[in-house]
Structure formats: C-alpha cells, structure tokens
Amino acid sequence: AEPAPLLTVNNLEVVYNDVILVLRGLNLKVPEGEIVALLGANGAGKSTTLKAISGLLKAEDGQITRGDVLFRGERLNGLDPDQIVRRGIFQVMEGRRIVADMTVHENLRLGAHTRRDGGVRDDLDRVYGYFPRLKERTGLAGYLSGGEQQMLAIGRAIMARPKLILMDEPSMGLSPLLVKEVFLIIRRLARDLGLTILLVEQNARLALEAASYGYIMEQGKIVLDGTADALKSNEDVKEFYLGQG
Ligand code: ATP
C-alpha cells in the first residue's frame, strides 16, 4: 500500500466573517518529500487554503466550518499557529514578511529559534551556500531588494527545518530573471534536503517545472489535478494557465 501522505486536506470549507464561503469542499494531499503545486487565478482561494493549514485564519476572522486538515495523522483544526509551527509546518508568506530592522543573519537565526538540535550552525552555512548573495549583505534586511528578501524568507524556512513548507507565491514582485533563479534554488533545495513543499503560485509554468504533482483551483474547489507532466500537456491547462508557447 502507498504510505499515508504527510498532509491531507479533506472536504475543507472556509467562511470569512460568517458569510463569505471561500473554500467549498477542498481536497488535496501532499506526500512526503514532494513538491505539490496549488494553482489557480486570483481569488480562487489559494492563500486561504494555506492559512487554514497554518492556523492563521482565525486571526482574520476566517473559520473552518467543515472538513479537516490532517498532518501525520493528527487533526490540526483548532490549533494555534505556533502549535502548528511546533509540529513542523512553516509558512513562507506572500510578500515575504522578513523582519526589516534585523540583519540577514538575525533573521536566519530567528527561523531556527525553536530548534534544540546542534545543526543550526551547519544549516546557516548551507543557506549561505545556496544564497551567496545573502552572505554579502551585512546591513538590515529592510534594505534588501525584493529578490533578496524572497531568498531570505526561503532561507529562514530552511533554518526552521520544518517537515512541511507552505510557500505562498515565491514569484510575486520579482523580475522574470530573479523568478527563474529563485525557482532553480527551490528545486535544488528540495532535491538536496528532501523537503516537502506545498507551493502556491500564479506562475503555473514555473510551478509545474518544480512540482511533481499539481492541483488547479477555481472558486474554492479543486477542478483538476494530476502529475505535473500530465497537467503540462493537458489542453485546458495549456489554454487557461500556461498561455502561449
Ligand atoms: P490571490 O492570488 O489573489 O492571493 P487566492 O487564490 O490566494 O488569490 P484568497 O486570497 O484565498 O485567494 O482569497 C479567496 C477569496 O476570499 C477572495 O474572494 C477574497 O476576496 C476572499 N477573502 C480573502 N481574505 C478575506 C478576508 N480576510 N475577509 C473576507 N474575504 C476574504
């Protein structure tokens, strides 16, 4: 039999402000060691899905009204964000959310603050190895370029050594060249460290290059899913999500 997926989302329904139904019975699975892409247009509910997993919904009056989120067999519904972080789920937020008035180094150490193992030093070297540019930036993180901030946000996630990384739009606000670079690094990291990533992206082409499996969302539901290769050659996906070429 197949091993149970690391993360399972079952029939999830999310409502904002008691009235706006944003997720309408969402199902997805993330197997250990894989990158799974969650794709869809603006407003489809991708960020809401990540917030439902990471426990951030309540903070903005969103609520899970039906279904569940299972992580290694445990139900996460109702847990606080920091309880969920302690179980090994780390979210790289849209817009990056690095700490602007701390240095790069301090931001990276912050990522590791819950760790009690002895590997933090090695992981710092590892992150600087993947992102040599970060090592050259000794000032405050707020002065980094958009691309560098994205690299720092990813580096900080690595420092936490989570079992699952939730990545929200790593391409957002980056030049096409930088987007390519960031995605290359995500792929290398995943391969070298065996990371498990749920990747939310509007850039379907890049996401399906990095992912092994993909889900396509419309109006709060999954409308299509399959291996990345199958999705890339699907005519509807080509027409509506991959554009020309
Ligand atoms: P984007 O790529 O634009 O972030 P998305 O697929 O991530 O889109 P969500 O951000 O999850 O979509 O939003 C889904 C729907 O929920 C949208 O219609 C949005 O307006 C609504 N929504 C999101 N956050 C809230 C909130 N805090 N209160 C009310 N409605 C919200």
PDB file of C-alpha atoms and ligand atoms in Angstrom:
ATOM      1  CA  ALA A   1       0.000   0.000   0.000  1.00  0.00           C
ATOM      2  CA  GLU A   2       1.028   3.632  -0.519  1.00  0.00           C
ATOM      3  CA  PRO A   3       2.357   5.411   2.570  1.00  0.00           C
ATOM      4  CA  ALA A   4      -0.086   7.907   4.094  1.00  0.00           C
ATOM      5  CA  PRO A   5       0.563  11.431   2.789  1.00  0.00           C
ATOM      6  CA  LEU A   6       2.261  13.883   5.143  1.00  0.00           C
ATOM      7  CA  LEU A   7      -0.636  16.324   4.726  1.00  0.00           C
ATOM      8  CA  THR A   8      -4.238  15.592   3.828  1.00  0.00           C
ATOM      9  CA  VAL A   9      -6.926  18.219   3.392  1.00  0.00           C
ATOM     10  CA  ASN A  10     -10.417  16.690   3.493  1.00  0.00           C
ATOM     11  CA  ASN A  11     -13.551  18.383   2.255  1.00  0.00           C
ATOM     12  CA  LEU A  12     -12.439  21.725   3.687  1.00  0.00           C
ATOM     13  CA  GLU A  13     -14.923  24.574   3.904  1.00  0.00           C
ATOM     14  CA  VAL A  14     -13.859  28.072   4.983  1.00  0.00           C
ATOM     15  CA  VAL A  15     -16.086  31.048   5.677  1.00  0.00           C
ATOM     16  CA  TYR A  16     -14.988  34.671   6.219  1.00  0.00           C
ATOM     17  CA  ASN A  17     -16.965  36.925   8.552  1.00  0.00           C
ATOM     18  CA  ASP A  18     -19.613  34.225   8.959  1.00  0.00           C
ATOM     19  CA  VAL A  19     -20.961  34.837   5.459  1.00  0.00           C
ATOM     20  CA  ILE A  20     -18.467  34.579   2.625  1.00  0.00           C
ATOM     21  CA  LEU A  21     -17.916  30.965   1.626  1.00  0.00           C
ATOM     22  CA  VAL A  22     -14.412  30.853   0.176  1.00  0.00           C
ATOM     23  CA  LEU A  23     -13.435  27.181   0.268  1.00  0.00           C
ATOM     24  CA  ARG A  24     -16.212  24.843  -0.823  1.00  0.00           C
ATOM     25  CA  GLY A  25     -15.087  21.328  -0.046  1.00  0.00           C
ATOM     26  CA  LEU A  26     -11.416  21.290  -0.912  1.00  0.00           C
ATOM     27  CA  ASN A  27      -9.425  18.047  -1.090  1.00  0.00           C
ATOM     28  CA  LEU A  28      -5.697  17.645  -1.543  1.00  0.00           C
ATOM     29  CA  LYS A  29      -2.745  15.526  -0.474  1.00  0.00           C
ATOM     30  CA  VAL A  30       0.942  16.265  -0.075  1.00  0.00           C
ATOM     31  CA  PRO A  31       3.177  13.179   0.045  1.00  0.00           C
ATOM     32  CA  GLU A  32       6.413  13.350   2.000  1.00  0.00           C
ATOM     33  CA  GLY A  33       9.450  14.542   0.037  1.00  0.00           C
ATOM     34  CA  GLU A  34       7.493  16.025  -2.858  1.00  0.00           C
ATOM     35  CA  ILE A  35       6.702  19.476  -4.184  1.00  0.00           C
ATOM     36  CA  VAL A  36       2.984  19.846  -4.822  1.00  0.00           C
ATOM     37  CA  ALA A  37       1.715  22.921  -6.689  1.00  0.00           C
ATOM     38  CA  LEU A  38      -1.594  24.585  -5.931  1.00  0.00           C
ATOM     39  CA  LEU A  39      -2.539  26.729  -8.912  1.00  0.00           C
ATOM     40  CA  GLY A  40      -5.403  28.998  -9.798  1.00  0.00           C
ATOM     41  CA  ALA A  41      -6.435  32.518 -10.701  1.00  0.00           C
ATOM     42  CA  ASN A  42      -6.600  35.493  -8.348  1.00  0.00           C
ATOM     43  CA  GLY A  43      -9.170  34.956  -5.640  1.00  0.00           C
ATOM     44  CA  ALA A  44      -9.553  31.207  -6.192  1.00  0.00           C
ATOM     45  CA  GLY A  45      -8.743  30.589  -2.520  1.00  0.00           C
ATOM     46  CA  LYS A  46      -5.104  29.504  -2.631  1.00  0.00           C
ATOM     47  CA  SER A  47      -3.868  31.751   0.182  1.00  0.00           C
ATOM     48  CA  THR A  48      -6.920  30.860   2.244  1.00  0.00           C
ATOM     49  CA  THR A  49      -6.017  27.184   1.880  1.00  0.00           C
ATOM     50  CA  LEU A  50      -2.524  27.840   3.250  1.00  0.00           C
ATOM     51  CA  LYS A  51      -3.917  29.904   6.127  1.00  0.00           C
ATOM     52  CA  ALA A  52      -6.356  27.137   7.009  1.00  0.00           C
ATOM     53  CA  ILE A  53      -3.426  24.716   7.226  1.00  0.00           C
ATOM     54  CA  SER A  54      -1.132  27.026   9.223  1.00  0.00           C
ATOM     55  CA  GLY A  55      -3.806  28.167  11.688  1.00  0.00           C
ATOM     56  CA  LEU A  56      -3.725  31.817  10.576  1.00  0.00           C
ATOM     57  CA  LEU A  57      -7.389  32.013   9.629  1.00  0.00           C
ATOM     58  CA  LYS A  58      -8.836  32.916  12.997  1.00  0.00           C
ATOM     59  CA  ALA A  59      -6.616  35.971  13.207  1.00  0.00           C
ATOM     60  CA  GLU A  60      -8.511  37.471  10.305  1.00  0.00           C
ATOM     61  CA  ASP A  61     -11.988  36.151  11.080  1.00  0.00           C
ATOM     62  CA  GLY A  62     -11.862  33.248   8.724  1.00  0.00           C
ATOM     63  CA  GLN A  63     -13.187  29.958  10.027  1.00  0.00           C
ATOM     64  CA  ILE A  64     -13.118  26.324   9.089  1.00  0.00           C
ATOM     65  CA  THR A  65     -16.759  25.322   9.098  1.00  0.00           C
ATOM     66  CA  ARG A  66     -16.420  21.808   7.704  1.00  0.00           C
ATOM     67  CA  GLY A  67     -13.763  19.236   6.867  1.00  0.00           C
ATOM     68  CA  ASP A  68     -10.295  18.767   8.293  1.00  0.00           C
ATOM     69  CA  VAL A  69      -6.592  19.206   7.931  1.00  0.00           C
ATOM     70  CA  LEU A  70      -4.581  16.120   8.860  1.00  0.00           C
ATOM     71  CA  PHE A  71      -0.827  16.245   9.376  1.00  0.00           C
ATOM     72  CA  ARG A  72       0.916  12.928  10.043  1.00  0.00           C
ATOM     73  CA  GLY A  73      -2.471  11.582  11.029  1.00  0.00           C
ATOM     74  CA  GLU A  74      -3.179  14.356  13.547  1.00  0.00           C
ATOM     75  CA  ARG A  75      -6.082  16.752  13.127  1.00  0.00           C
ATOM     76  CA  LEU A  76      -4.829  20.368  13.084  1.00  0.00           C
ATOM     77  CA  ASN A  77      -8.171  22.195  13.086  1.00  0.00           C
ATOM     78  CA  GLY A  78      -8.406  24.496  16.072  1.00  0.00           C
ATOM     79  CA  LEU A  79      -4.689  24.567  16.916  1.00  0.00           C
ATOM     80  CA  ASP A  80      -2.899  27.912  17.232  1.00  0.00           C
ATOM     81  CA  PRO A  81      -0.326  28.956  14.625  1.00  0.00           C
ATOM     82  CA  ASP A  82       2.595  28.389  16.996  1.00  0.00           C
ATOM     83  CA  GLN A  83       1.352  24.921  17.961  1.00  0.00           C
ATOM     84  CA  ILE A  84       1.254  24.147  14.243  1.00  0.00           C
ATOM     85  CA  VAL A  85       4.774  25.541  13.716  1.00  0.00           C
ATOM     86  CA  ARG A  86       5.983  23.288  16.534  1.00  0.00           C
ATOM     87  CA  ARG A  87       4.553  20.285  14.709  1.00  0.00           C
ATOM     88  CA  GLY A  88       6.827  21.119  11.775  1.00  0.00           C
ATOM     89  CA  ILE A  89       4.814  23.277   9.376  1.00  0.00           C
ATOM     90  CA  PHE A  90       6.424  26.554   8.308  1.00  0.00           C
ATOM     91  CA  GLN A  91       4.761  29.130   6.077  1.00  0.00           C
ATOM     92  CA  VAL A  92       6.707  31.425   3.758  1.00  0.00           C
ATOM     93  CA  MET A  93       4.215  34.241   3.482  1.00  0.00           C
ATOM     94  CA  GLU A  94       3.177  36.126   0.398  1.00  0.00           C
ATOM     95  CA  GLY A  95       5.005  39.462   0.488  1.00  0.00           C
ATOM     96  CA  ARG A  96       7.788  37.722   2.402  1.00  0.00           C
ATOM     97  CA  ARG A  97       7.425  39.231   5.899  1.00  0.00           C
ATOM     98  CA  ILE A  98      11.042  39.309   6.873  1.00  0.00           C
ATOM     99  CA  VAL A  99      11.973  41.420   9.888  1.00  0.00           C
ATOM    100  CA  ALA A 100      13.108  44.685   8.301  1.00  0.00           C
ATOM    101  CA  ASP A 101      15.040  46.119  11.244  1.00  0.00           C
ATOM    102  CA  MET A 102      17.085  42.991  11.874  1.00  0.00           C
ATOM    103  CA  THR A 103      20.121  41.855   9.914  1.00  0.00           C
ATOM    104  CA  VAL A 104      20.059  38.975   7.459  1.00  0.00           C
ATOM    105  CA  HIS A 105      21.906  36.871   9.988  1.00  0.00           C
ATOM    106  CA  GLU A 106      19.441  37.665  12.777  1.00  0.00           C
ATOM    107  CA  ASN A 107      16.507  36.839  10.508  1.00  0.00           C
ATOM    108  CA  LEU A 108      18.037  33.467   9.746  1.00  0.00           C
ATOM    109  CA  ARG A 109      18.726  32.747  13.441  1.00  0.00           C
ATOM    110  CA  LEU A 110      15.114  33.669  14.135  1.00  0.00           C
ATOM    111  CA  GLY A 111      13.996  30.932  11.761  1.00  0.00           C
ATOM    112  CA  ALA A 112      15.850  28.416  13.926  1.00  0.00           C
ATOM    113  CA  HIS A 113      14.656  29.709  17.288  1.00  0.00           C
ATOM    114  CA  THR A 114      12.535  26.651  18.106  1.00  0.00           C
ATOM    115  CA  ARG A 115      15.304  24.186  17.274  1.00  0.00           C
ATOM    116  CA  ARG A 116      17.118  22.359  20.002  1.00  0.00           C
ATOM    117  CA  ASP A 117      19.392  20.233  17.829  1.00  0.00           C
ATOM    118  CA  GLY A 118      23.025  21.026  17.128  1.00  0.00           C
ATOM    119  CA  GLY A 119      22.680  21.537  13.395  1.00  0.00           C
ATOM    120  CA  VAL A 120      21.915  25.243  13.294  1.00  0.00           C
ATOM    121  CA  ARG A 121      25.479  26.340  12.503  1.00  0.00           C
ATOM    122  CA  ASP A 122      25.724  23.884   9.586  1.00  0.00           C
ATOM    123  CA  ASP A 123      22.365  24.973   8.252  1.00  0.00           C
ATOM    124  CA  LEU A 124      23.443  28.620   8.327  1.00  0.00           C
ATOM    125  CA  ASP A 125      26.440  27.722   6.168  1.00  0.00           C
ATOM    126  CA  ARG A 126      24.137  25.708   3.936  1.00  0.00           C
ATOM    127  CA  VAL A 127      21.724  28.622   3.441  1.00  0.00           C
ATOM    128  CA  TYR A 128      24.616  30.983   2.632  1.00  0.00           C
ATOM    129  CA  GLY A 129      25.869  28.332   0.220  1.00  0.00           C
ATOM    130  CA  TYR A 130      22.582  28.364  -1.663  1.00  0.00           C
ATOM    131  CA  PHE A 131      22.189  32.127  -1.436  1.00  0.00           C
ATOM    132  CA  PRO A 132      25.743  33.525  -1.546  1.00  0.00           C
ATOM    133  CA  ARG A 133      24.295  36.972  -2.112  1.00  0.00           C
ATOM    134  CA  LEU A 134      22.760  36.945   1.366  1.00  0.00           C
ATOM    135  CA  LYS A 135      26.160  36.495   2.930  1.00  0.00           C
ATOM    136  CA  GLU A 136      27.386  39.700   1.307  1.00  0.00           C
ATOM    137  CA  ARG A 137      24.512  41.738   2.732  1.00  0.00           C
ATOM    138  CA  THR A 138      25.544  42.745   6.223  1.00  0.00           C
ATOM    139  CA  GLY A 139      23.053  45.586   6.752  1.00  0.00           C
ATOM    140  CA  LEU A 140      19.419  45.493   7.813  1.00  0.00           C
ATOM    141  CA  ALA A 141      17.087  43.146   5.949  1.00  0.00           C
ATOM    142  CA  GLY A 142      14.749  46.031   5.125  1.00  0.00           C
ATOM    143  CA  TYR A 143      17.337  47.324   2.651  1.00  0.00           C
ATOM    144  CA  LEU A 144      17.464  44.100   0.652  1.00  0.00           C
ATOM    145  CA  SER A 145      15.995  44.027  -2.853  1.00  0.00           C
ATOM    146  CA  GLY A 146      12.723  42.176  -3.386  1.00  0.00           C
ATOM    147  CA  GLY A 147      14.529  39.131  -4.733  1.00  0.00           C
ATOM    148  CA  GLU A 148      16.962  39.075  -1.842  1.00  0.00           C
ATOM    149  CA  GLN A 149      14.089  39.332   0.636  1.00  0.00           C
ATOM    150  CA  GLN A 150      12.435  36.347  -1.028  1.00  0.00           C
ATOM    151  CA  MET A 151      15.699  34.408  -0.742  1.00  0.00           C
ATOM    152  CA  LEU A 152      15.925  35.385   2.922  1.00  0.00           C
ATOM    153  CA  ALA A 153      12.342  34.260   3.536  1.00  0.00           C
ATOM    154  CA  ILE A 154      13.130  30.877   1.998  1.00  0.00           C
ATOM    155  CA  GLY A 155      16.422  30.684   3.894  1.00  0.00           C
ATOM    156  CA  ARG A 156      14.604  31.357   7.130  1.00  0.00           C
ATOM    157  CA  ALA A 157      12.214  28.482   6.394  1.00  0.00           C
ATOM    158  CA  ILE A 158      15.187  26.164   5.811  1.00  0.00           C
ATOM    159  CA  MET A 159      16.650  27.251   9.153  1.00  0.00           C
ATOM    160  CA  ALA A 160      13.490  26.038  10.879  1.00  0.00           C
ATOM    161  CA  ARG A 161      13.989  22.582   9.298  1.00  0.00           C
ATOM    162  CA  PRO A 162      10.253  22.027   9.028  1.00  0.00           C
ATOM    163  CA  LYS A 163       8.670  18.828   7.804  1.00  0.00           C
ATOM    164  CA  LEU A 164       6.401  20.820   5.503  1.00  0.00           C
ATOM    165  CA  ILE A 165       6.948  24.232   3.938  1.00  0.00           C
ATOM    166  CA  LEU A 166       3.921  26.205   2.749  1.00  0.00           C
ATOM    167  CA  MET A 167       5.136  28.632   0.102  1.00  0.00           C
ATOM    168  CA  ASP A 168       2.867  31.464  -0.981  1.00  0.00           C
ATOM    169  CA  GLU A 169       3.714  32.987  -4.380  1.00  0.00           C
ATOM    170  CA  PRO A 170       7.507  32.993  -4.296  1.00  0.00           C
ATOM    171  CA  SER A 171       7.482  34.687  -7.716  1.00  0.00           C
ATOM    172  CA  MET A 172       5.468  37.677  -6.540  1.00  0.00           C
ATOM    173  CA  GLY A 173       7.053  41.031  -7.331  1.00  0.00           C
ATOM    174  CA  LEU A 174      10.236  39.559  -8.803  1.00  0.00           C
ATOM    175  CA  SER A 175      11.719  40.200 -12.227  1.00  0.00           C
ATOM    176  CA  PRO A 176      11.494  37.233 -14.627  1.00  0.00           C
ATOM    177  CA  LEU A 177      15.220  36.620 -14.243  1.00  0.00           C
ATOM    178  CA  LEU A 178      15.048  36.539 -10.454  1.00  0.00           C
ATOM    179  CA  VAL A 179      11.959  34.329 -10.528  1.00  0.00           C
ATOM    180  CA  LYS A 180      13.922  31.788 -12.553  1.00  0.00           C
ATOM    181  CA  GLU A 181      16.807  31.964 -10.098  1.00  0.00           C
ATOM    182  CA  VAL A 182      14.576  31.579  -7.040  1.00  0.00           C
ATOM    183  CA  PHE A 183      12.788  28.594  -8.579  1.00  0.00           C
ATOM    184  CA  LEU A 184      16.059  26.921  -9.508  1.00  0.00           C
ATOM    185  CA  ILE A 185      17.158  27.239  -5.908  1.00  0.00           C
ATOM    186  CA  ILE A 186      13.844  25.884  -4.616  1.00  0.00           C
ATOM    187  CA  ARG A 187      14.321  22.824  -6.818  1.00  0.00           C
ATOM    188  CA  ARG A 188      17.897  22.314  -5.689  1.00  0.00           C
ATOM    189  CA  LEU A 189      16.956  22.724  -2.036  1.00  0.00           C
ATOM    190  CA  ALA A 190      14.106  20.268  -2.346  1.00  0.00           C
ATOM    191  CA  ARG A 191      16.304  17.717  -4.048  1.00  0.00           C
ATOM    192  CA  ASP A 192      19.272  18.075  -1.695  1.00  0.00           C
ATOM    193  CA  LEU A 193      17.362  18.308   1.585  1.00  0.00           C
ATOM    194  CA  GLY A 194      14.346  16.145   0.716  1.00  0.00           C
ATOM    195  CA  LEU A 195      11.936  18.965   1.588  1.00  0.00           C
ATOM    196  CA  THR A 196       8.183  18.653   1.313  1.00  0.00           C
ATOM    197  CA  ILE A 197       6.612  21.789  -0.139  1.00  0.00           C
ATOM    198  CA  LEU A 198       3.070  22.890  -0.861  1.00  0.00           C
ATOM    199  CA  LEU A 199       3.658  25.625  -3.413  1.00  0.00           C
ATOM    200  CA  VAL A 200       1.018  28.221  -4.216  1.00  0.00           C
ATOM    201  CA  GLU A 201       1.771  30.003  -7.477  1.00  0.00           C
ATOM    202  CA  GLN A 202       0.161  32.075 -10.182  1.00  0.00           C
ATOM    203  CA  ASN A 203       3.041  31.256 -12.489  1.00  0.00           C
ATOM    204  CA  ALA A 204       1.781  27.789 -13.432  1.00  0.00           C
ATOM    205  CA  ARG A 205       4.562  27.114 -15.895  1.00  0.00           C
ATOM    206  CA  LEU A 206       7.339  27.528 -13.354  1.00  0.00           C
ATOM    207  CA  ALA A 207       5.421  25.795 -10.597  1.00  0.00           C
ATOM    208  CA  LEU A 208       4.849  22.718 -12.757  1.00  0.00           C
ATOM    209  CA  GLU A 209       8.559  22.627 -13.626  1.00  0.00           C
ATOM    210  CA  ALA A 210       9.370  22.410  -9.924  1.00  0.00           C
ATOM    211  CA  ALA A 211       6.483  20.247  -8.704  1.00  0.00           C
ATOM    212  CA  SER A 212       5.817  16.542  -9.170  1.00  0.00           C
ATOM    213  CA  TYR A 213       2.057  16.926  -8.787  1.00  0.00           C
ATOM    214  CA  GLY A 214      -0.385  19.795  -9.185  1.00  0.00           C
ATOM    215  CA  TYR A 215      -3.883  20.858  -8.225  1.00  0.00           C
ATOM    216  CA  ILE A 216      -5.876  23.523 -10.031  1.00  0.00           C
ATOM    217  CA  MET A 217      -8.359  25.519  -8.030  1.00  0.00           C
ATOM    218  CA  GLU A 218     -11.342  27.575  -9.115  1.00  0.00           C
ATOM    219  CA  GLN A 219     -13.766  29.298  -6.769  1.00  0.00           C
ATOM    220  CA  GLY A 220     -12.792  27.379  -3.692  1.00  0.00           C
ATOM    221  CA  LYS A 221     -12.612  23.909  -5.184  1.00  0.00           C
ATOM    222  CA  ILE A 222     -10.127  21.669  -6.956  1.00  0.00           C
ATOM    223  CA  VAL A 223     -11.251  21.367 -10.562  1.00  0.00           C
ATOM    224  CA  LEU A 224      -8.330  19.360 -11.924  1.00  0.00           C
ATOM    225  CA  ASP A 225      -5.313  17.516 -10.547  1.00  0.00           C
ATOM    226  CA  GLY A 226      -2.601  15.272 -11.875  1.00  0.00           C
ATOM    227  CA  THR A 227       1.120  14.735 -12.228  1.00  0.00           C
ATOM    228  CA  ALA A 228       2.992  17.837 -13.327  1.00  0.00           C
ATOM    229  CA  ASP A 229       3.693  16.195 -16.691  1.00  0.00           C
ATOM    230  CA  ALA A 230       0.044  15.320 -17.247  1.00  0.00           C
ATOM    231  CA  LEU A 231      -1.056  18.856 -16.384  1.00  0.00           C
ATOM    232  CA  LYS A 232       1.567  20.428 -18.641  1.00  0.00           C
ATOM    233  CA  SER A 233       0.234  18.501 -21.607  1.00  0.00           C
ATOM    234  CA  ASN A 234      -3.469  18.962 -20.750  1.00  0.00           C
ATOM    235  CA  GLU A 235      -5.146  21.148 -23.400  1.00  0.00           C
ATOM    236  CA  ASP A 236      -7.280  23.121 -20.912  1.00  0.00           C
ATOM    237  CA  VAL A 237      -4.302  23.787 -18.677  1.00  0.00           C
ATOM    238  CA  LYS A 238      -2.280  24.919 -21.674  1.00  0.00           C
ATOM    239  CA  GLU A 239      -5.005  27.258 -22.817  1.00  0.00           C
ATOM    240  CA  PHE A 240      -6.046  28.772 -19.495  1.00  0.00           C
ATOM    241  CA  TYR A 241      -2.972  28.546 -17.310  1.00  0.00           C
ATOM    242  CA  LEU A 242       0.158  28.179 -19.388  1.00  0.00           C
ATOM    243  CA  GLY A 243      -0.565  30.737 -22.087  1.00  0.00           C
ATOM    244  CA  GLN A 244       1.186  30.598 -25.448  1.00  0.00           C
ATOM    245  CA  GLY A 245       4.458  28.932 -26.265  1.00  0.00           C
TER     246      GLY A 245
HETATM  247  P1  ATP B   1      -4.525  35.731  -4.707  1.00  0.00           P
HETATM  248  O1  ATP B   1      -3.638  35.028  -5.640  1.00  0.00           O
HETATM  249  O2  ATP B   1      -5.114  36.982  -5.258  1.00  0.00           O
HETATM  250  O3  ATP B   1      -3.981  35.881  -3.304  1.00  0.00           O
HETATM  251  P2  ATP B   1      -6.001  33.459  -3.771  1.00  0.00           P
HETATM  252  O4  ATP B   1      -6.337  32.354  -4.696  1.00  0.00           O
HETATM  253  O5  ATP B   1      -4.900  33.269  -2.843  1.00  0.00           O
HETATM  254  O6  ATP B   1      -5.810  34.787  -4.589  1.00  0.00           O
HETATM  255  P3  ATP B   1      -7.525  34.121  -1.450  1.00  0.00           P
HETATM  256  O7  ATP B   1      -6.596  35.194  -1.045  1.00  0.00           O
HETATM  257  O8  ATP B   1      -7.525  32.861  -0.689  1.00  0.00           O
HETATM  258  O9  ATP B   1      -7.345  33.784  -2.989  1.00  0.00           O
HETATM  259  O10 ATP B   1      -8.993  34.730  -1.454  1.00  0.00           O
HETATM  260  C1  ATP B   1     -10.126  33.969  -1.845  1.00  0.00           C
HETATM  261  C2  ATP B   1     -11.376  34.809  -1.681  1.00  0.00           C
HETATM  262  O11 ATP B   1     -11.572  35.114  -0.296  1.00  0.00           O
HETATM  263  C3  ATP B   1     -11.329  36.133  -2.401  1.00  0.00           C
HETATM  264  O12 ATP B   1     -12.580  36.366  -2.979  1.00  0.00           O
HETATM  265  C4  ATP B   1     -11.063  37.137  -1.298  1.00  0.00           C
HETATM  266  O13 ATP B   1     -11.632  38.370  -1.584  1.00  0.00           O
HETATM  267  C5  ATP B   1     -11.711  36.486  -0.094  1.00  0.00           C
HETATM  268  N1  ATP B   1     -11.007  36.847   1.162  1.00  0.00           N
HETATM  269  C6  ATP B   1      -9.721  36.654   1.432  1.00  0.00           C
HETATM  270  N2  ATP B   1      -9.390  37.069   2.669  1.00  0.00           N
HETATM  271  C7  ATP B   1     -10.535  37.574   3.195  1.00  0.00           C
HETATM  272  C8  ATP B   1     -10.864  38.186   4.455  1.00  0.00           C
HETATM  273  N3  ATP B   1      -9.960  38.336   5.397  1.00  0.00           N
HETATM  274  N4  ATP B   1     -12.148  38.573   4.627  1.00  0.00           N
HETATM  275  C9  ATP B   1     -13.061  38.401   3.659  1.00  0.00           C
HETATM  276  N5  ATP B   1     -12.816  37.840   2.481  1.00  0.00           N
HETATM  277  C10 ATP B   1     -11.577  37.425   2.232  1.00  0.00           C
END
